[in-house]
Tab-separated table of C-alpha atoms in Angstrom:
chain	number	residue	atom	x	y	z
A	1	UNK	CA	72.764	89.389	56.962
A	2	UNK	CA	69.372	89.525	55.257
A	3	UNK	CA	68.841	91.947	52.438
A	4	UNK	CA	65.299	93.298	52.013
A	5	UNK	CA	63.216	92.312	49.013
A	6	UNK	CA	62.645	95.260	46.661
A	7	UNK	CA	59.738	95.580	44.246
A	8	UNK	CA	58.693	98.237	41.810
A	9	UNK	CA	55.588	99.994	43.044
A	10	UNK	CA	52.736	100.686	40.635
A	11	UNK	CA	52.242	103.302	39.474
A	12	UNK	CA	55.867	104.349	39.739
A	13	UNK	CA	56.423	107.914	40.862
A	14	UNK	CA	59.917	109.299	40.278
A	15	UNK	CA	60.891	112.708	41.596
A	16	UNK	CA	64.315	113.933	40.547
A	17	UNK	CA	66.354	116.964	41.416
A	18	UNK	CA	64.840	117.638	44.825
A	19	UNK	CA	67.345	119.618	46.899
A	20	UNK	CA	65.992	118.705	50.310
A	21	UNK	CA	67.123	119.467	53.822
A	22	UNK	CA	66.646	117.704	57.119
A	23	UNK	CA	64.050	118.967	59.560
A	24	UNK	CA	66.779	120.057	61.933
A	25	UNK	CA	68.504	122.050	59.168
A	26	UNK	CA	65.393	124.195	58.786
A	27	UNK	CA	66.161	125.879	62.102
A	28	UNK	CA	67.029	129.499	61.397
A	29	UNK	CA	69.513	131.533	63.390
A	30	UNK	CA	67.172	134.391	64.262
A	31	UNK	CA	63.503	134.519	65.145
A	32	UNK	CA	62.839	137.304	62.629
A	33	UNK	CA	64.301	135.383	59.697
A	34	UNK	CA	62.603	132.166	60.804
A	35	UNK	CA	59.210	133.845	60.980
A	36	UNK	CA	59.515	135.471	57.563
A	37	UNK	CA	60.731	132.284	55.909
A	38	UNK	CA	58.031	130.201	57.571
A	39	UNK	CA	55.162	132.422	56.444
A	40	UNK	CA	56.493	132.836	52.901
A	41	UNK	CA	57.287	129.173	52.301
A	42	UNK	CA	54.158	127.830	53.959
A	43	UNK	CA	51.793	130.179	52.121
A	44	UNK	CA	53.405	129.410	48.742
A	45	UNK	CA	53.185	125.651	49.268
A	46	UNK	CA	49.639	125.863	50.592
A	47	UNK	CA	48.358	127.796	47.585
A	48	UNK	CA	49.097	124.975	45.131
A	49	UNK	CA	46.604	122.221	44.286
A	50	UNK	CA	47.754	118.875	45.725
A	51	UNK	CA	48.436	115.987	43.344
A	52	UNK	CA	47.158	112.633	44.618
A	53	UNK	CA	49.422	109.605	44.091
A	54	UNK	CA	48.536	105.972	44.785
A	55	UNK	CA	51.822	104.601	46.154
A	56	UNK	CA	51.194	101.066	44.949
A	57	UNK	CA	51.347	97.685	46.650
A	58	UNK	CA	53.477	94.578	47.091
A	59	UNK	CA	53.189	91.874	44.396
A	60	UNK	CA	49.783	90.233	44.749
A	61	UNK	CA	48.703	92.667	47.448
A	62	UNK	CA	45.692	94.942	47.405
A	63	UNK	CA	46.213	97.803	49.850
A	64	UNK	CA	48.242	99.626	52.445
A	65	UNK	CA	48.814	102.667	54.643
A	66	UNK	CA	51.593	105.300	54.660
A	67	UNK	CA	52.465	106.772	58.058
A	68	UNK	CA	55.530	108.999	57.642
A	69	UNK	CA	57.607	110.797	55.009
A	70	UNK	CA	61.002	112.422	55.487
A	71	UNK	CA	62.481	115.343	53.579
A	72	UNK	CA	64.303	113.004	51.199
A	73	UNK	CA	60.932	111.654	50.075
A	74	UNK	CA	61.250	108.250	51.747
A	75	UNK	CA	57.899	106.949	52.995
A	76	UNK	CA	57.112	104.146	55.448
A	77	UNK	CA	53.991	102.248	56.406
A	78	UNK	CA	52.564	98.842	55.674
A	79	UNK	CA	51.157	96.995	52.658
A	80	UNK	CA	49.608	93.572	52.464
A	81	UNK	CA	51.089	90.751	50.413
A	82	UNK	CA	49.450	88.108	48.241
A	83	UNK	CA	48.445	86.229	51.385
A	84	UNK	CA	46.717	89.284	52.862
A	85	UNK	CA	49.392	89.731	55.557
A	86	UNK	CA	50.543	93.250	56.422
A	87	UNK	CA	54.262	93.827	55.862
A	88	UNK	CA	56.309	96.832	56.960
A	89	UNK	CA	57.366	98.660	53.808
A	90	UNK	CA	59.417	101.595	52.591
A	91	UNK	CA	58.694	103.522	49.403
A	92	UNK	CA	61.729	105.451	48.162
A	93	UNK	CA	61.577	108.744	46.258
A	94	UNK	CA	61.629	106.808	42.960
A	95	UNK	CA	58.501	104.853	43.844
A	96	UNK	CA	60.234	101.560	44.638
A	97	UNK	CA	58.620	99.589	47.458
A	98	UNK	CA	60.746	97.539	49.875
A	99	UNK	CA	59.447	94.815	52.187
A	100	UNK	CA	61.333	95.446	55.439
A	101	UNK	CA	60.468	92.052	56.887
A	102	UNK	CA	59.762	91.110	60.507
A	103	UNK	CA	61.601	90.007	63.599
A	104	UNK	CA	62.558	86.304	63.408
A	105	UNK	CA	59.524	84.079	63.828
A	106	UNK	CA	57.005	86.900	63.507
A	107	UNK	CA	54.219	87.028	60.949
A	108	UNK	CA	53.589	90.680	60.090
A	109	UNK	CA	54.860	94.180	60.787
A	110	UNK	CA	54.159	97.902	60.425
A	111	UNK	CA	56.644	100.764	60.041
A	112	UNK	CA	55.546	104.017	61.678
A	113	UNK	CA	58.447	106.451	61.283
A	114	UNK	CA	61.645	106.996	59.309
A	115	UNK	CA	64.191	109.536	60.515
A	116	UNK	CA	65.430	112.424	58.369
A	117	UNK	CA	68.808	110.838	57.689
A	118	UNK	CA	67.098	107.676	56.495
A	119	UNK	CA	69.273	105.628	58.849
A	120	UNK	CA	66.489	104.138	60.979
A	121	UNK	CA	62.879	103.022	60.690
A	122	UNK	CA	60.783	101.970	63.692
A	123	UNK	CA	57.482	100.238	64.232
A	124	UNK	CA	55.976	96.988	65.422
A	125	UNK	CA	56.506	93.324	64.577
A	126	UNK	CA	53.700	90.886	65.401
A	127	UNK	CA	54.240	87.434	66.852
A	128	UNK	CA	51.910	84.606	65.806
A	129	UNK	CA	48.655	85.411	67.575
A	130	UNK	CA	49.072	89.160	67.155
A	131	UNK	CA	51.061	90.533	70.137
A	132	UNK	CA	53.212	93.500	69.074
A	133	UNK	CA	56.957	93.911	69.693
A	134	UNK	CA	58.906	97.162	69.163
A	135	UNK	CA	61.377	96.959	66.293
A	136	UNK	CA	64.005	99.117	64.618
A	137	UNK	CA	65.191	98.548	61.047
A	138	UNK	CA	68.526	99.745	59.636
A	139	UNK	CA	69.229	100.524	55.942
A	140	UNK	CA	70.812	97.098	55.326
A	141	UNK	CA	67.511	95.440	56.229
A	142	UNK	CA	68.429	94.296	59.728
A	143	UNK	CA	65.470	94.197	62.147
A	144	UNK	CA	66.333	94.553	65.835
A	145	UNK	CA	63.944	93.978	68.735
A	146	UNK	CA	63.970	96.754	71.333
A	147	UNK	CA	64.118	95.778	74.999
A	148	UNK	CA	60.882	95.808	76.992
A	149	UNK	CA	60.113	95.551	80.721
A	150	UNK	CA	59.582	92.124	82.245
A	151	UNK	CA	55.987	91.010	81.831
A	152	UNK	CA	55.323	93.117	78.717
A	153	UNK	CA	52.475	91.822	76.581
A	154	UNK	CA	52.322	94.571	73.922
A	155	UNK	CA	54.851	97.222	72.892
A	156	UNK	CA	55.327	99.499	69.888
A	157	UNK	CA	58.011	101.929	68.728
A	158	UNK	CA	56.379	104.998	67.209
A	159	UNK	CA	59.122	107.520	66.422
A	160	UNK	CA	62.896	107.762	65.891
A	161	UNK	CA	65.082	110.848	65.515
A	162	UNK	CA	68.384	111.391	63.724
A	163	UNK	CA	70.346	110.467	66.858
A	164	UNK	CA	68.702	107.045	66.802
A	165	UNK	CA	66.611	107.679	69.920
A	166	UNK	CA	63.239	105.927	69.814
A	167	UNK	CA	59.993	106.463	71.735
A	168	UNK	CA	56.839	104.409	72.118
A	169	UNK	CA	55.047	102.456	74.803
A	170	UNK	CA	54.730	99.088	76.489
A	171	UNK	CA	51.966	97.476	78.513
A	172	UNK	CA	51.701	94.420	80.730
A	173	UNK	CA	48.796	92.216	81.838
A	174	UNK	CA	47.155	95.172	83.620
A	175	UNK	CA	46.712	96.920	80.255
A	176	UNK	CA	48.260	100.193	81.459
A	177	UNK	CA	50.493	101.880	78.888
A	178	UNK	CA	53.938	103.053	79.991
A	179	UNK	CA	55.846	105.555	77.856
A	180	UNK	CA	59.253	104.227	76.809
A	181	UNK	CA	62.377	105.773	75.328
A	182	UNK	CA	65.243	103.767	73.843
A	183	UNK	CA	68.669	105.313	73.299
A	184	UNK	CA	70.728	104.612	70.197
A	185	UNK	CA	72.464	101.696	71.923
A	186	UNK	CA	69.101	100.203	72.922
A	187	UNK	CA	69.096	101.264	76.573
A	188	UNK	CA	65.483	101.630	77.701
A	189	UNK	CA	64.119	104.383	79.966
A	190	UNK	CA	60.535	104.573	81.191
A	191	UNK	CA	59.210	108.119	80.851
A	192	UNK	CA	57.079	109.246	83.804
A	193	UNK	CA	53.382	110.031	83.794
A	194	UNK	CA	52.152	113.206	85.470
A	195	UNK	CA	51.956	112.994	89.270
A	196	UNK	CA	48.909	110.956	90.257
A	197	UNK	CA	48.370	109.481	86.783
A	198	UNK	CA	48.661	105.767	86.086
A	199	UNK	CA	49.574	105.503	82.390
A	200	UNK	CA	51.377	107.334	79.594
A	201	UNK	CA	52.389	106.918	75.967
A	202	UNK	CA	54.954	108.677	73.771
A	203	UNK	CA	54.171	109.166	70.083
A	204	UNK	CA	56.946	111.377	68.689
A	205	UNK	CA	60.497	112.554	69.366
A	206	UNK	CA	62.162	115.486	67.615
A	207	UNK	CA	65.825	116.023	66.827
A	208	UNK	CA	66.343	118.013	70.036
A	209	UNK	CA	65.317	114.942	72.024
A	210	UNK	CA	61.977	116.339	73.204
A	211	UNK	CA	59.132	113.806	73.108
A	212	UNK	CA	55.367	114.309	72.925
A	213	UNK	CA	52.462	112.133	73.980
A	214	UNK	CA	49.978	111.854	76.805
A	215	UNK	CA	49.554	111.048	80.481
A	216	UNK	CA	46.382	109.270	81.612
A	217	UNK	CA	44.545	109.238	84.929
A	218	UNK	CA	42.967	106.187	86.540
A	219	UNK	CA	39.590	107.603	85.475
A	220	UNK	CA	40.709	107.628	81.836
A	221	UNK	CA	41.262	111.366	81.282
A	222	UNK	CA	44.245	112.125	79.045
A	223	UNK	CA	46.511	115.162	79.274
A	224	UNK	CA	48.892	116.155	76.486
A	225	UNK	CA	52.494	116.234	77.673
A	226	UNK	CA	56.048	116.625	76.487
A	227	UNK	CA	59.167	115.083	77.975
A	228	UNK	CA	62.448	116.976	78.014
A	229	UNK	CA	65.610	115.253	76.742
A	230	UNK	CA	66.372	114.561	80.406
A	231	UNK	CA	62.998	112.865	80.908
A	232	UNK	CA	61.097	115.555	82.823
A	233	UNK	CA	57.369	115.481	82.057
A	234	UNK	CA	55.624	118.780	81.233
A	235	UNK	CA	51.866	119.361	81.091
A	236	UNK	CA	50.427	121.190	78.067
A	237	UNK	CA	47.471	123.537	78.528
A	238	UNK	CA	44.147	122.215	77.228
A	239	UNK	CA	41.362	123.954	75.340
A	240	UNK	CA	38.722	125.464	77.669
A	241	UNK	CA	35.865	123.084	78.439
A	242	UNK	CA	37.473	120.018	76.880
A	243	UNK	CA	37.463	116.722	78.756
A	244	UNK	CA	40.655	115.075	77.546
A	245	UNK	CA	43.506	115.801	75.133
A	246	UNK	CA	46.685	114.223	73.795
A	247	UNK	CA	49.727	115.171	71.715
A	248	UNK	CA	50.467	113.295	68.493
A	249	UNK	CA	53.668	114.937	67.231
A	250	UNK	CA	56.250	117.653	67.859
A	251	UNK	CA	58.317	119.428	65.202
A	252	UNK	CA	61.979	120.373	65.405
A	253	UNK	CA	60.722	123.936	65.882
A	254	UNK	CA	58.826	122.858	69.039
A	255	UNK	CA	55.308	123.039	67.574
A	256	UNK	CA	53.065	120.332	69.067
A	257	UNK	CA	49.839	118.974	67.565
A	258	UNK	CA	47.230	116.506	68.691
A	259	UNK	CA	43.605	115.867	69.500
A	260	UNK	CA	41.276	117.282	72.139
A	261	UNK	CA	37.882	115.867	73.062
A	262	UNK	CA	34.456	117.051	74.154
A	263	UNK	CA	32.614	113.840	74.893
A	264	UNK	CA	33.237	111.622	71.862
A	265	UNK	CA	33.928	114.513	69.469
A	266	UNK	CA	37.541	115.021	68.381
A	267	UNK	CA	39.038	118.472	67.814
A	268	UNK	CA	42.382	119.178	66.128
A	269	UNK	CA	44.714	121.302	68.238
A	270	UNK	CA	48.112	122.943	67.766
A	271	UNK	CA	50.351	124.242	70.535
A	272	UNK	CA	52.692	126.941	69.271
A	273	UNK	CA	56.054	127.747	70.822
A	274	UNK	CA	54.444	129.850	73.562
A	275	UNK	CA	52.483	126.778	74.725
A	276	UNK	CA	49.054	128.273	74.021
A	277	UNK	CA	46.576	125.800	72.451
A	278	UNK	CA	44.857	126.711	69.193
A	279	UNK	CA	41.904	124.735	67.842
A	280	UNK	CA	42.168	123.981	64.120
A	281	UNK	CA	38.726	124.097	62.545
A	282	UNK	CA	37.405	121.179	60.486
A	283	UNK	CA	36.537	121.615	56.822
A	284	UNK	CA	33.404	123.712	56.189
A	285	UNK	CA	30.295	121.753	57.134
A	286	UNK	CA	32.231	119.061	59.010
A	287	UNK	CA	31.746	118.308	62.688
A	288	UNK	CA	35.074	116.945	63.968
A	289	UNK	CA	38.793	116.892	63.221
A	290	UNK	CA	42.100	115.485	64.436
A	291	UNK	CA	45.775	116.361	63.946
A	292	UNK	CA	48.445	113.691	63.480
A	293	UNK	CA	51.539	115.487	62.170
A	294	UNK	CA	53.280	118.841	61.813
A	295	UNK	CA	56.323	120.086	59.929
A	296	UNK	CA	58.848	122.703	60.968
A	297	UNK	CA	56.903	125.434	59.158
A	298	UNK	CA	53.774	124.836	61.234
A	299	UNK	CA	51.799	123.026	58.520
A	300	UNK	CA	49.547	120.438	60.198
A	301	UNK	CA	47.884	117.345	58.726
A	302	UNK	CA	45.187	114.975	59.892
A	303	UNK	CA	41.509	114.443	59.195
A	304	UNK	CA	38.143	116.205	59.109
A	305	UNK	CA	34.887	114.299	59.645
A	306	UNK	CA	31.401	115.047	58.362
A	307	UNK	CA	28.091	114.344	60.106
A	308	UNK	CA	27.884	110.921	58.433
A	309	UNK	CA	31.249	109.942	59.907
A	310	UNK	CA	33.219	110.085	56.643
A	311	UNK	CA	36.839	111.146	57.176
A	312	UNK	CA	38.653	113.400	54.724
A	313	UNK	CA	42.390	113.994	54.708
A	314	UNK	CA	43.150	117.611	55.517
A	315	UNK	CA	46.088	120.003	55.677
A	316	UNK	CA	46.101	123.178	57.764
A	317	UNK	CA	48.374	126.061	56.813
A	318	UNK	CA	50.592	127.804	59.352
A	319	UNK	CA	47.805	130.357	59.869
A	320	UNK	CA	45.186	127.636	60.439
A	321	UNK	CA	43.430	127.532	57.058
A	322	UNK	CA	42.112	124.041	56.267
A	323	UNK	CA	42.357	122.432	52.826
A	324	UNK	CA	40.915	119.056	51.812
A	325	UNK	CA	43.332	116.571	50.255
A	326	UNK	CA	41.542	114.577	47.538
A	327	UNK	CA	41.559	110.795	47.893
A	328	UNK	CA	41.884	108.209	45.141
A	329	UNK	CA	38.064	108.036	45.235
A	330	UNK	CA	35.220	109.478	47.296
A	331	UNK	CA	35.799	107.182	50.300
A	332	UNK	CA	37.478	107.783	53.643
A	333	UNK	CA	40.938	109.331	53.729
A	334	UNK	CA	43.321	110.449	56.475
A	335	UNK	CA	46.755	112.084	56.484
A	336	UNK	CA	49.404	110.842	58.921
A	337	UNK	CA	52.731	112.454	57.948
A	338	UNK	CA	54.088	115.660	56.370
A	339	UNK	CA	57.598	116.830	55.501
A	340	UNK	CA	59.078	120.300	55.118
A	341	UNK	CA	58.463	120.299	51.357
A	342	UNK	CA	54.737	119.947	51.992
A	343	UNK	CA	54.492	116.330	50.859
A	344	UNK	CA	51.756	114.550	52.817
A	345	UNK	CA	51.173	110.809	53.222
A	346	UNK	CA	48.343	108.707	54.573
A	347	UNK	CA	45.646	106.548	53.077
A	348	UNK	CA	42.526	106.860	50.985
A	349	UNK	CA	39.849	104.294	50.319
A	350	UNK	CA	39.600	103.158	46.711
A	351	UNK	CA	36.483	102.430	44.678
A	352	UNK	CA	36.578	98.773	45.782
A	353	UNK	CA	36.545	99.808	49.444
A	354	UNK	CA	40.217	98.925	49.958
A	355	UNK	CA	42.577	101.366	51.692
A	356	UNK	CA	45.522	102.464	49.538
A	357	UNK	CA	48.712	104.144	50.720
A	358	UNK	CA	48.526	107.669	49.341
A	359	UNK	CA	50.854	110.612	48.790
A	360	UNK	CA	49.746	114.179	48.247
A	361	UNK	CA	52.326	116.368	46.526
A	362	UNK	CA	52.112	120.138	46.494
């Protein structure tokens, strides 16, 4: 059984004494207590000035991306090696970087999500030539290919919960995405699109087993949807006047976030527990925004874009206030993941124009 190679990231960031909880443990017994705790905790965390941390790279590598962080402080993404090949990696709370490897015979990989228990990581492994296969890694370093439908040409696993259930998509020669869910034992289920639609993709699953993603019509219009644990597809209400919209993530407290579009302009949107959509404004002076992640307290992360097309990483508080997250330099930055302690991960472009995996603390 292969053990993963472990390297010390630079600069090393060690965080000790963090008494963290899983996302599911944040659920509070009563609505009144949950609301009070959410507003108090979120406003306190949001008031602090974020500290920007370059997560470091593999030996000989130059850059990387971070896509998810759990409440234990474990972060996953990809980093390139000395040969310029992207490798799926895990940064632990001490700042150590682990190369998770690939499926046998593959050349590169990306890790998209780690569950709260830290017992599973999922992503894609690329065969020579670039076609993606869905993969799940276990803590001992074992990489397992997830089953795909006959004729699949591309497939990715995007999210895994603490039960080991995975969601993602697959597509065949026709190029139409089909939302997929894999149970802990690897059994695959295709999640349905909305009636009349021809494609769908699932991007996140929470610890209740509810998934979020999109359904797509033959004309190309997307509709944000959720799937119940039993696989029933549910349409989310869109913002008035918007052409197309999709869901990126769903918290354990049933808050959904994603992107909505007017023409080619992206708008960040949050659906609260009542299902009503709320547009999250970009940073002052910016023209577009998008939401990629949400924690159980309703804090949302993503990007804000100015008129010149420069992206800035952004965090929205539970009440919708936007705050810029400073990058390692003045280049592009985006945030992809956030945990319940308010730690955010993503990437920022360094002074040499190379993307660096980045953590924002506080």
